[in-house]
XYZ file of C-alpha atoms in Angstrom:
334
model
C -164.288 -90.144 28.790
C -160.692 -89.061 28.392
C -158.036 -91.657 27.775
C -155.717 -92.550 30.649
C -152.064 -93.059 29.728
C -149.927 -95.133 32.095
C -146.195 -94.648 31.784
C -143.812 -97.073 33.463
C -140.569 -95.375 34.500
C -139.804 -97.867 37.264
C -136.614 -99.074 35.635
C -135.267 -95.506 35.596
C -136.445 -94.360 39.017
C -135.773 -97.437 41.127
C -132.590 -99.343 41.863
C -133.203 -102.860 43.141
C -130.914 -104.005 45.933
C -130.972 -107.729 46.748
C -131.773 -108.612 50.341
C -128.801 -110.951 50.399
C -126.488 -107.959 49.971
C -128.040 -106.280 53.006
C -128.055 -109.442 55.129
C -124.592 -110.793 54.378
C -122.360 -108.205 52.702
C -123.369 -104.731 53.858
C -123.076 -105.384 57.598
C -119.352 -106.183 57.447
C -118.262 -103.769 54.698
C -116.834 -100.301 55.146
C -119.417 -97.548 54.722
C -117.583 -95.959 51.789
C -117.437 -99.328 50.045
C -121.206 -99.707 50.396
C -121.802 -96.225 48.944
C -119.596 -97.030 45.959
C -121.398 -100.309 45.333
C -124.825 -98.625 45.493
C -123.710 -95.958 43.039
C -122.458 -98.654 40.669
C -125.862 -100.322 40.786
C -127.524 -96.976 40.107
C -125.362 -96.256 37.061
C -125.742 -99.809 35.769
C -129.516 -99.627 36.080
C -129.589 -96.402 34.049
C -127.174 -97.648 31.407
C -124.674 -94.916 32.248
C -120.893 -95.372 31.881
C -119.047 -96.398 35.020
C -115.725 -94.624 35.455
C -113.403 -94.452 38.426
C -113.153 -90.678 38.127
C -116.928 -90.322 37.991
C -117.420 -92.472 41.065
C -114.756 -90.535 42.942
C -116.174 -87.115 42.010
C -119.763 -88.033 42.808
C -118.907 -89.383 46.264
C -116.084 -86.878 46.898
C -113.484 -89.617 47.289
C -110.056 -90.195 45.794
C -109.618 -92.535 42.849
C -107.456 -94.758 45.060
C -110.366 -95.090 47.485
C -112.643 -96.166 44.636
C -110.163 -98.699 43.269
C -109.647 -100.092 46.776
C -113.413 -100.553 47.087
C -113.641 -102.259 43.683
C -110.943 -104.724 44.695
C -112.761 -105.393 47.979
C -116.030 -106.208 46.209
C -114.132 -108.359 43.727
C -112.669 -110.293 46.644
C -116.180 -110.709 48.052
C -117.280 -112.136 44.707
C -119.681 -109.330 43.702
C -117.536 -107.683 41.026
C -115.301 -109.078 38.331
C -112.403 -106.967 37.075
C -110.214 -107.789 34.114
C -106.442 -107.895 34.565
C -105.877 -104.471 33.027
C -108.446 -102.937 35.371
C -106.779 -104.176 38.561
C -104.178 -101.425 38.269
C -105.137 -97.813 39.013
C -106.935 -96.511 35.969
C -105.628 -93.298 34.369
C -107.851 -90.249 34.186
C -110.853 -90.433 31.828
C -110.344 -94.177 31.345
C -113.594 -96.103 31.884
C -113.488 -99.180 34.069
C -115.909 -101.866 32.973
C -116.768 -104.807 35.147
C -119.534 -107.290 35.694
C -121.664 -107.388 38.817
C -122.042 -111.018 39.806
C -125.384 -111.341 41.538
C -126.940 -114.618 42.530
C -130.265 -115.280 40.759
C -133.377 -114.139 42.582
C -134.900 -116.705 44.894
C -138.530 -117.695 44.315
C -140.596 -119.837 46.658
C -142.224 -122.907 45.179
C -145.500 -124.419 46.254
C -145.565 -127.828 47.898
C -146.600 -129.523 44.648
C -143.794 -127.781 42.771
C -141.306 -128.847 45.452
C -142.390 -132.453 45.183
C -142.032 -132.306 41.419
C -138.506 -130.855 41.683
C -137.337 -133.321 44.329
C -139.009 -136.647 43.576
C -136.872 -139.270 41.852
C -133.822 -136.987 41.605
C -130.384 -136.900 43.219
C -131.646 -133.986 45.300
C -134.015 -136.315 47.127
C -131.097 -138.344 48.508
C -129.158 -135.173 49.366
C -132.122 -133.805 51.340
C -132.349 -137.069 53.260
C -128.670 -136.662 54.160
C -129.337 -133.069 55.272
C -132.166 -134.212 57.563
C -129.842 -136.832 59.029
C -127.177 -134.226 59.801
C -129.683 -131.767 61.242
C -131.574 -134.437 63.178
C -135.014 -133.210 62.090
C -137.281 -132.924 59.026
C -136.803 -129.944 56.757
C -139.427 -127.211 56.642
C -140.988 -125.990 53.380
C -138.807 -122.873 53.555
C -135.652 -124.987 53.957
C -136.722 -127.263 51.086
C -137.127 -124.156 48.942
C -133.613 -123.070 49.898
C -132.026 -126.362 48.837
C -134.017 -126.368 45.584
C -132.813 -122.825 44.945
C -129.181 -123.858 45.509
C -129.537 -126.854 43.213
C -131.627 -125.275 40.440
C -130.685 -121.577 40.390
C -127.069 -121.746 41.615
C -126.507 -124.962 39.616
C -124.901 -126.932 42.442
C -124.353 -130.579 41.627
C -125.492 -133.133 44.185
C -121.847 -133.762 45.141
C -121.178 -130.058 45.692
C -124.394 -129.626 47.673
C -123.522 -132.594 49.877
C -120.056 -131.161 50.497
C -121.642 -127.782 51.330
C -123.781 -129.443 54.018
C -120.820 -131.381 55.434
C -118.625 -128.277 55.413
C -121.151 -126.178 57.343
C -121.990 -128.924 59.856
C -118.271 -129.512 60.514
C -118.065 -125.867 61.599
C -121.062 -126.318 63.922
C -123.224 -124.256 61.572
C -126.451 -126.206 61.161
C -128.592 -123.293 60.005
C -129.918 -123.742 56.470
C -129.833 -119.964 56.195
C -126.062 -120.076 56.822
C -125.683 -122.828 54.196
C -127.492 -120.630 51.686
C -125.106 -117.746 52.428
C -122.066 -119.967 51.874
C -123.583 -121.304 48.640
C -124.169 -117.759 47.328
C -120.605 -116.822 48.267
C -119.237 -119.851 46.426
C -121.397 -119.026 43.415
C -119.948 -115.501 43.349
C -116.408 -116.899 43.469
C -117.090 -119.263 40.584
C -116.800 -122.382 42.768
C -118.687 -125.080 40.876
C -116.983 -128.286 41.994
C -116.036 -130.059 45.210
C -112.353 -129.711 44.319
C -112.597 -125.916 44.053
C -114.622 -125.745 47.269
C -112.027 -127.789 49.159
C -109.184 -125.637 47.853
C -110.990 -122.464 48.895
C -111.924 -123.758 52.350
C -108.413 -125.158 52.925
C -106.824 -121.847 52.010
C -109.178 -120.053 54.361
C -108.943 -122.323 57.385
C -105.162 -122.875 57.415
C -103.942 -121.218 60.629
C -106.892 -118.784 60.627
C -108.596 -120.008 63.773
C -105.393 -120.552 65.842
C -104.231 -117.028 64.953
C -107.572 -115.409 65.800
C -107.642 -117.303 69.098
C -104.069 -116.244 69.955
C -105.010 -112.619 69.278
C -108.144 -112.901 71.426
C -110.609 -112.891 68.515
C -111.980 -116.413 68.886
C -115.582 -115.277 68.422
C -115.240 -113.681 64.980
C -113.816 -114.328 61.548
C -110.854 -112.314 60.243
C -111.430 -109.279 58.075
C -110.094 -109.128 54.507
C -106.885 -107.321 55.523
C -106.263 -109.695 58.441
C -106.849 -112.693 56.180
C -104.298 -111.340 53.714
C -101.685 -111.261 56.504
C -102.449 -114.853 57.527
C -102.241 -116.047 53.922
C -98.862 -114.341 53.638
C -97.657 -116.101 56.800
C -98.763 -119.450 55.362
C -96.417 -118.946 52.417
C -93.422 -118.725 54.781
C -93.578 -122.464 55.424
C -93.890 -122.277 59.235
C -95.876 -124.753 61.303
C -98.888 -123.495 63.218
C -97.077 -123.497 66.593
C -94.431 -121.071 65.292
C -97.049 -118.683 63.879
C -98.968 -118.794 67.171
C -95.715 -118.117 69.073
C -95.187 -114.979 66.971
C -98.735 -113.861 67.825
C -98.121 -114.491 71.550
C -94.906 -112.463 71.502
C -96.714 -109.679 69.653
C -99.292 -109.448 72.445
C -96.552 -109.401 75.117
C -94.572 -106.683 73.356
C -97.313 -104.400 72.009
C -100.254 -105.336 74.272
C -102.467 -105.517 71.203
C -103.168 -107.714 68.190
C -100.776 -106.192 65.666
C -100.617 -108.159 62.431
C -97.759 -105.997 61.030
C -95.672 -106.587 64.176
C -96.214 -110.355 63.969
C -95.229 -110.188 60.293
C -91.940 -108.555 61.278
C -91.231 -111.303 63.820
C -91.956 -114.088 61.341
C -89.899 -112.406 58.611
C -86.899 -112.108 60.944
C -87.244 -115.770 61.900
C -87.428 -116.725 58.224
C -84.285 -114.766 57.449
C -82.533 -116.381 60.441
C -83.293 -119.863 59.118
C -85.819 -120.830 61.788
C -87.706 -124.094 61.124
C -88.717 -125.389 64.563
C -89.462 -124.125 68.075
C -86.010 -125.411 69.075
C -84.481 -123.025 66.530
C -86.366 -120.146 68.173
C -85.044 -121.130 71.622
C -81.496 -121.288 70.274
C -81.962 -117.881 68.663
C -83.232 -116.474 71.977
C -80.219 -117.935 73.837
C -77.754 -116.359 71.430
C -79.540 -113.032 71.713
C -79.463 -113.041 75.539
C -75.812 -114.094 75.546
C -74.934 -111.230 73.212
C -76.863 -108.710 75.284
C -75.235 -109.957 78.501
C -71.733 -109.738 77.036
C -72.304 -106.142 75.954
C -73.361 -104.955 79.409
C -70.890 -102.935 81.565
C -68.865 -105.054 83.990
C -70.342 -103.228 87.010
C -73.856 -104.239 85.993
C -72.887 -107.930 85.892
C -71.769 -108.135 89.579
C -73.417 -110.775 91.696
C -75.758 -109.820 94.487
C -78.519 -107.274 94.699
C -77.729 -103.846 93.386
C -78.035 -100.842 95.657
C -80.480 -98.402 94.171
C -80.634 -94.857 95.447
C -84.175 -93.617 95.920
C -85.127 -91.292 93.124
C -86.031 -87.741 93.935
C -89.598 -86.703 93.349
C -91.771 -83.653 93.899
C -92.200 -84.566 97.562
C -88.515 -85.045 98.386
C -86.620 -82.537 96.286
C -86.711 -79.670 98.844
C -84.224 -78.915 101.662
C -85.197 -80.685 104.878
C -85.524 -78.497 108.017
C -85.120 -79.358 111.745
C -87.192 -77.676 114.469
C -86.741 -77.178 118.279
C -90.242 -77.944 119.462
C -89.513 -76.960 123.180
C -88.419 -73.491 122.066
C -91.491 -73.102 119.898
C -93.776 -74.076 122.809
C -92.106 -71.494 125.147
C -92.543 -68.723 122.598
C -96.195 -69.599 122.098
C -96.897 -69.474 125.883
C -95.194 -66.079 126.242
C -97.228 -64.721 123.348
C -100.510 -65.866 124.955
C -99.618 -64.079 128.229
Protein backbone atom coordinates (compact mmCIF):
# COMPACT_ATOMS: atom_id res chain seq x y z
CA UNK A 1 0.00 0.00 0.00
CA UNK A 2 1.36 3.38 -1.00
CA UNK A 3 1.97 5.98 1.65
CA UNK A 4 -0.48 8.88 1.89
CA UNK A 5 1.07 12.29 2.55
CA UNK A 6 -1.18 14.97 4.06
CA UNK A 7 0.00 18.53 3.62
CA UNK A 8 -1.60 21.33 5.62
CA UNK A 9 -1.56 24.62 3.71
CA UNK A 10 -4.56 26.06 5.55
CA UNK A 11 -2.58 28.91 7.05
CA UNK A 12 -1.52 30.04 3.57
CA UNK A 13 -4.80 29.52 1.73
CA UNK A 14 -7.31 30.77 4.28
CA UNK A 15 -7.74 34.13 5.96
CA UNK A 16 -9.82 33.97 9.13
CA UNK A 17 -12.24 36.84 9.63
CA UNK A 18 -13.80 37.14 13.10
CA UNK A 19 -17.59 37.14 13.20
CA UNK A 20 -17.50 40.17 15.45
CA UNK A 21 -15.99 42.19 12.60
CA UNK A 22 -18.87 41.21 10.33
CA UNK A 23 -21.56 41.79 12.97
CA UNK A 24 -20.39 45.09 14.42
CA UNK A 25 -17.78 46.80 12.23
CA UNK A 26 -18.38 45.87 8.60
CA UNK A 27 -22.03 46.95 8.44
CA UNK A 28 -21.27 50.60 9.22
CA UNK A 29 -17.92 50.98 7.44
CA UNK A 30 -17.33 52.29 3.95
CA UNK A 31 -16.90 49.53 1.37
CA UNK A 32 -13.38 50.64 0.42
CA UNK A 33 -12.38 50.61 4.09
CA UNK A 34 -13.58 47.01 4.41
CA UNK A 35 -11.60 45.95 1.32
CA UNK A 36 -8.45 47.55 2.73
CA UNK A 37 -8.91 45.83 6.08
CA UNK A 38 -9.43 42.42 4.43
CA UNK A 39 -6.30 42.87 2.33
CA UNK A 40 -4.33 43.76 5.46
CA UNK A 41 -5.50 40.54 7.09
CA UNK A 42 -4.51 38.60 3.98
CA UNK A 43 -1.00 40.06 3.91
CA UNK A 44 -0.58 39.61 7.66
CA UNK A 45 -1.63 35.97 7.44
CA UNK A 46 0.96 35.32 4.73
CA UNK A 47 3.74 37.21 6.49
CA UNK A 48 4.02 39.68 3.62
CA UNK A 49 5.07 43.33 4.12
CA UNK A 50 2.25 45.82 4.44
CA UNK A 51 2.90 49.07 2.58
CA UNK A 52 0.58 51.93 1.77
CA UNK A 53 1.70 51.92 -1.86
CA UNK A 54 1.11 48.18 -2.15
CA UNK A 55 -2.38 48.44 -0.70
CA UNK A 56 -3.21 51.33 -3.01
CA UNK A 57 -1.91 49.57 -6.14
CA UNK A 58 -3.62 46.27 -5.39
CA UNK A 59 -7.02 47.88 -4.81
CA UNK A 60 -6.51 50.64 -7.42
CA UNK A 61 -6.91 53.41 -4.85
CA UNK A 62 -4.88 56.48 -3.99
CA UNK A 63 -2.46 56.44 -1.08
CA UNK A 64 -4.58 59.11 0.61
CA UNK A 65 -7.57 56.78 0.44
CA UNK A 66 -5.55 54.03 2.11
CA UNK A 67 -4.25 56.31 4.86
CA UNK A 68 -7.78 57.60 5.47
CA UNK A 69 -8.96 54.00 5.88
CA UNK A 70 -6.11 53.18 8.28
CA UNK A 71 -7.02 56.15 10.45
CA UNK A 72 -10.68 55.08 10.42
CA UNK A 73 -9.84 51.56 11.61
CA UNK A 74 -7.51 53.02 14.23
CA UNK A 75 -10.39 55.15 15.49
CA UNK A 76 -12.56 52.02 15.62
CA UNK A 77 -9.89 50.34 17.73
CA UNK A 78 -8.85 47.64 15.23
CA UNK A 79 -5.51 49.11 14.17
CA UNK A 80 -2.75 50.82 16.09
CA UNK A 81 -0.51 53.29 14.27
CA UNK A 82 2.61 54.87 15.69
CA UNK A 83 2.95 58.65 15.67
CA UNK A 84 5.25 58.72 12.65
CA UNK A 85 2.79 56.60 10.67
CA UNK A 86 -0.17 58.94 11.19
CA UNK A 87 1.22 61.28 8.54
CA UNK A 88 1.06 60.31 4.86
CA UNK A 89 3.86 57.87 4.25
CA UNK A 90 6.33 58.65 1.44
CA UNK A 91 6.67 56.28 -1.48
CA UNK A 92 8.25 52.88 -0.78
CA UNK A 93 8.04 53.47 2.98
CA UNK A 94 6.45 50.50 4.77
CA UNK A 95 3.75 51.21 7.31
CA UNK A 96 3.73 48.76 10.19
CA UNK A 97 0.87 48.52 12.61
CA UNK A 98 -0.75 46.05 14.94
CA UNK A 99 -4.20 44.61 14.38
CA UNK A 100 -5.98 44.63 17.72
CA UNK A 101 -8.40 41.73 17.70
CA UNK A 102 -10.35 40.58 20.70
CA UNK A 103 -9.49 37.01 21.75
CA UNK A 104 -11.65 34.28 20.27
CA UNK A 105 -14.71 33.39 22.29
CA UNK A 106 -15.13 29.78 23.41
CA UNK A 107 -18.24 28.34 25.02
CA UNK A 108 -17.80 26.61 28.35
CA UNK A 109 -19.83 23.71 29.62
CA UNK A 110 -22.12 24.15 32.60
CA UNK A 111 -19.58 22.57 34.96
CA UNK A 112 -16.84 24.84 33.64
CA UNK A 113 -19.10 27.87 34.09
CA UNK A 114 -19.81 26.95 37.68
CA UNK A 115 -16.11 26.52 38.33
CA UNK A 116 -15.33 29.95 36.83
CA UNK A 117 -18.12 31.76 38.67
CA UNK A 118 -18.44 30.14 42.09
CA UNK A 119 -16.88 32.02 45.00
CA UNK A 120 -15.53 34.83 42.80
CA UNK A 121 -16.34 38.52 42.35
CA UNK A 122 -17.99 37.55 39.07
CA UNK A 123 -20.71 35.73 40.97
CA UNK A 124 -21.84 38.97 42.64
CA UNK A 125 -21.60 40.88 39.34
CA UNK A 126 -23.82 38.31 37.61
CA UNK A 127 -26.38 38.65 40.39
CA UNK A 128 -26.38 42.41 39.77
CA UNK A 129 -26.85 41.79 36.03
CA UNK A 130 -29.86 39.55 36.68
CA UNK A 131 -31.32 42.26 38.91
CA UNK A 132 -30.96 44.89 36.18
CA UNK A 133 -32.35 42.60 33.49
CA UNK A 134 -35.15 41.29 35.70
CA UNK A 135 -34.58 37.64 34.76
CA UNK A 136 -32.07 34.78 35.15
CA UNK A 137 -29.18 34.63 32.72
CA UNK A 138 -29.06 31.90 30.09
CA UNK A 139 -26.02 29.65 29.61
CA UNK A 140 -25.08 31.65 26.51
CA UNK A 141 -25.24 34.93 28.46
CA UNK A 142 -23.19 33.42 31.31
CA UNK A 143 -20.59 32.43 28.73
CA UNK A 144 -20.54 36.00 27.44
CA UNK A 145 -19.87 37.51 30.87
CA UNK A 146 -17.18 34.90 31.58
CA UNK A 147 -15.59 35.76 28.25
CA UNK A 148 -15.58 39.48 29.11
CA UNK A 149 -14.08 38.82 32.53
CA UNK A 150 -11.54 36.13 31.59
CA UNK A 151 -10.53 36.85 27.98
CA UNK A 152 -10.98 40.64 27.86
CA UNK A 153 -9.61 40.95 31.42
CA UNK A 154 -12.38 43.20 32.73
CA UNK A 155 -12.24 43.76 36.46
CA UNK A 156 -15.46 43.30 38.42
CA UNK A 157 -15.73 47.09 38.81
CA UNK A 158 -15.35 47.66 35.07
CA UNK A 159 -17.83 44.90 34.25
CA UNK A 160 -20.37 46.36 36.67
CA UNK A 161 -19.94 49.80 35.11
CA UNK A 162 -20.37 48.24 31.64
CA UNK A 163 -23.73 46.78 32.71
CA UNK A 164 -24.86 50.06 34.28
CA UNK A 165 -23.74 52.05 31.24
CA UNK A 166 -25.68 49.86 28.79
CA UNK A 167 -28.83 49.69 30.95
CA UNK A 168 -28.80 53.49 31.35
CA UNK A 169 -29.04 53.73 27.56
CA UNK A 170 -31.98 51.29 27.53
CA UNK A 171 -29.76 48.59 26.03
CA UNK A 172 -30.45 45.46 28.05
CA UNK A 173 -29.19 42.97 25.46
CA UNK A 174 -26.18 40.98 26.67
CA UNK A 175 -25.12 40.81 23.03
CA UNK A 176 -24.95 44.63 22.98
CA UNK A 177 -22.93 44.61 26.22
CA UNK A 178 -20.46 42.22 24.63
CA UNK A 179 -20.07 44.55 21.63
CA UNK A 180 -19.36 47.53 23.90
CA UNK A 181 -16.87 45.46 25.90
CA UNK A 182 -15.00 44.43 22.72
CA UNK A 183 -14.96 48.06 21.58
CA UNK A 184 -13.54 49.18 24.92
CA UNK A 185 -10.94 46.41 24.77
CA UNK A 186 -9.85 47.63 21.33
CA UNK A 187 -9.51 51.19 22.65
CA UNK A 188 -7.38 50.06 25.58
CA UNK A 189 -10.06 50.95 28.16
CA UNK A 190 -9.20 48.86 31.21
CA UNK A 191 -10.57 50.92 34.09
CA UNK A 192 -13.82 52.59 35.13
CA UNK A 193 -12.12 56.00 34.95
CA UNK A 194 -11.13 55.50 31.30
CA UNK A 195 -14.59 54.17 30.47
CA UNK A 196 -16.28 57.20 32.04
CA UNK A 197 -13.99 59.60 30.19
CA UNK A 198 -14.71 57.88 26.89
CA UNK A 199 -18.47 57.74 27.42
CA UNK A 200 -18.58 61.36 28.64
CA UNK A 201 -16.68 62.56 25.59
CA UNK A 202 -19.05 60.64 23.35
CA UNK A 203 -22.36 61.60 24.92
CA UNK A 204 -21.71 65.33 25.43
CA UNK A 205 -24.19 67.09 23.11
CA UNK A 206 -24.30 64.08 20.76
CA UNK A 207 -27.92 63.12 21.30
CA UNK A 208 -29.33 66.70 21.36
CA UNK A 209 -27.51 67.47 18.10
CA UNK A 210 -28.69 64.29 16.37
CA UNK A 211 -32.25 65.00 17.51
CA UNK A 212 -32.10 68.61 16.27
CA UNK A 213 -30.90 67.36 12.88
CA UNK A 214 -33.67 64.75 12.72
CA UNK A 215 -31.40 61.75 13.35
CA UNK A 216 -32.77 60.67 16.72
CA UNK A 217 -32.85 56.99 15.74
CA UNK A 218 -29.16 56.54 14.91
CA UNK A 219 -25.71 57.27 16.26
CA UNK A 220 -23.43 59.79 14.55
CA UNK A 221 -20.85 58.63 12.05
CA UNK A 222 -17.13 59.21 12.65
CA UNK A 223 -17.05 62.45 10.65
CA UNK A 224 -20.20 63.78 12.34
CA UNK A 225 -18.78 62.90 15.76
CA UNK A 226 -15.61 64.83 14.94
CA UNK A 227 -17.71 67.94 14.25
CA UNK A 228 -19.59 67.59 17.55
CA UNK A 229 -16.35 67.12 19.48
CA UNK A 230 -15.02 70.28 17.85
CA UNK A 231 -18.15 72.19 18.88
CA UNK A 232 -17.70 71.00 22.47
CA UNK A 233 -14.29 72.66 22.59
CA UNK A 234 -15.87 76.06 21.84
CA UNK A 235 -17.29 76.23 25.36
CA UNK A 236 -20.96 76.69 24.37
CA UNK A 237 -23.87 75.30 26.36
CA UNK A 238 -26.07 72.68 24.75
CA UNK A 239 -28.91 75.14 24.02
CA UNK A 240 -26.61 77.33 21.90
CA UNK A 241 -25.32 74.36 19.89
CA UNK A 242 -28.89 73.16 19.31
CA UNK A 243 -29.89 76.70 18.22
CA UNK A 244 -27.12 76.62 15.60
CA UNK A 245 -28.45 73.27 14.35
CA UNK A 246 -32.01 74.66 14.17
CA UNK A 247 -30.87 77.69 12.18
CA UNK A 248 -28.91 75.40 9.86
CA UNK A 249 -32.07 73.43 9.06
CA UNK A 250 -34.04 76.65 8.43
CA UNK A 251 -31.38 78.09 6.13
CA UNK A 252 -30.19 75.02 4.21
CA UNK A 253 -33.17 72.65 4.66
CA UNK A 254 -30.74 69.87 5.51
CA UNK A 255 -28.46 68.69 8.31
CA UNK A 256 -25.23 70.43 7.34
CA UNK A 257 -22.51 70.03 9.95
CA UNK A 258 -20.12 72.43 8.11
CA UNK A 259 -22.81 75.14 8.00
CA UNK A 260 -23.51 74.77 11.73
CA UNK A 261 -19.76 74.97 12.34
CA UNK A 262 -19.67 78.30 10.51
CA UNK A 263 -22.52 79.66 12.65
CA UNK A 264 -20.88 78.59 15.91
CA UNK A 265 -17.49 79.96 14.83
CA UNK A 266 -19.03 83.35 14.02
CA UNK A 267 -20.77 83.40 17.39
CA UNK A 268 -17.49 82.52 19.11
CA UNK A 269 -15.69 85.33 17.34
CA UNK A 270 -18.51 87.74 18.26
CA UNK A 271 -18.13 86.90 21.95
CA UNK A 272 -21.41 85.03 22.35
CA UNK A 273 -21.85 83.22 25.69
CA UNK A 274 -25.61 83.00 26.23
CA UNK A 275 -28.86 82.92 24.26
CA UNK A 276 -29.36 86.56 25.27
CA UNK A 277 -26.11 87.42 23.47
CA UNK A 278 -27.48 85.76 20.33
CA UNK A 279 -30.71 87.80 20.54
CA UNK A 280 -28.71 91.01 20.96
CA UNK A 281 -26.56 90.05 17.97
CA UNK A 282 -29.70 89.40 15.90
CA UNK A 283 -31.15 92.80 16.91
CA UNK A 284 -28.01 94.64 15.87
CA UNK A 285 -27.96 92.78 12.57
CA UNK A 286 -31.61 93.64 11.76
CA UNK A 287 -31.06 97.26 12.76
CA UNK A 288 -28.06 97.50 10.45
CA UNK A 289 -29.92 95.90 7.56
CA UNK A 290 -32.91 98.21 8.09
CA UNK A 291 -30.73 101.33 8.16
CA UNK A 292 -29.07 100.36 4.88
CA UNK A 293 -32.35 99.97 2.99
CA UNK A 294 -33.48 102.72 0.54
CA UNK A 295 -35.81 105.30 2.08
CA UNK A 296 -38.63 104.38 -0.34
CA UNK A 297 -38.60 100.79 0.89
CA UNK A 298 -39.06 101.91 4.51
CA UNK A 299 -42.40 103.76 3.92
CA UNK A 300 -45.31 102.72 6.06
CA UNK A 301 -48.27 100.95 4.55
CA UNK A 302 -48.53 98.16 2.04
CA UNK A 303 -46.40 98.48 -1.04
CA UNK A 304 -48.01 98.49 -4.45
CA UNK A 305 -46.60 95.67 -6.50
CA UNK A 306 -47.12 95.59 -10.24
CA UNK A 307 -48.06 92.17 -11.52
CA UNK A 308 -45.10 90.54 -13.19
CA UNK A 309 -45.34 89.64 -16.83
CA UNK A 310 -45.31 85.98 -17.69
CA UNK A 311 -45.66 83.81 -20.77
CA UNK A 312 -49.44 84.18 -20.65
CA UNK A 313 -49.55 87.98 -20.39
CA UNK A 314 -46.63 89.27 -22.41
CA UNK A 315 -48.50 89.55 -25.75
CA UNK A 316 -50.52 92.52 -27.11
CA UNK A 317 -54.16 92.31 -26.06
CA UNK A 318 -56.78 92.52 -28.86
CA UNK A 319 -60.43 93.72 -28.82
CA UNK A 320 -63.12 92.16 -31.02
CA UNK A 321 -66.57 93.35 -32.33
CA UNK A 322 -68.59 90.21 -31.80
CA UNK A 323 -71.78 91.63 -33.56
CA UNK A 324 -69.77 92.29 -36.72
CA UNK A 325 -68.27 88.82 -36.61
CA UNK A 326 -71.73 87.23 -36.27
CA UNK A 327 -73.08 89.21 -39.30
CA UNK A 328 -70.16 88.12 -41.46
CA UNK A 329 -70.63 84.49 -40.47
CA UNK A 330 -74.37 84.57 -41.39
CA UNK A 331 -73.66 86.13 -44.80
CA UNK A 332 -71.04 83.48 -45.49
CA UNK A 333 -73.50 80.66 -44.69
CA UNK A 334 -76.07 82.10 -47.14
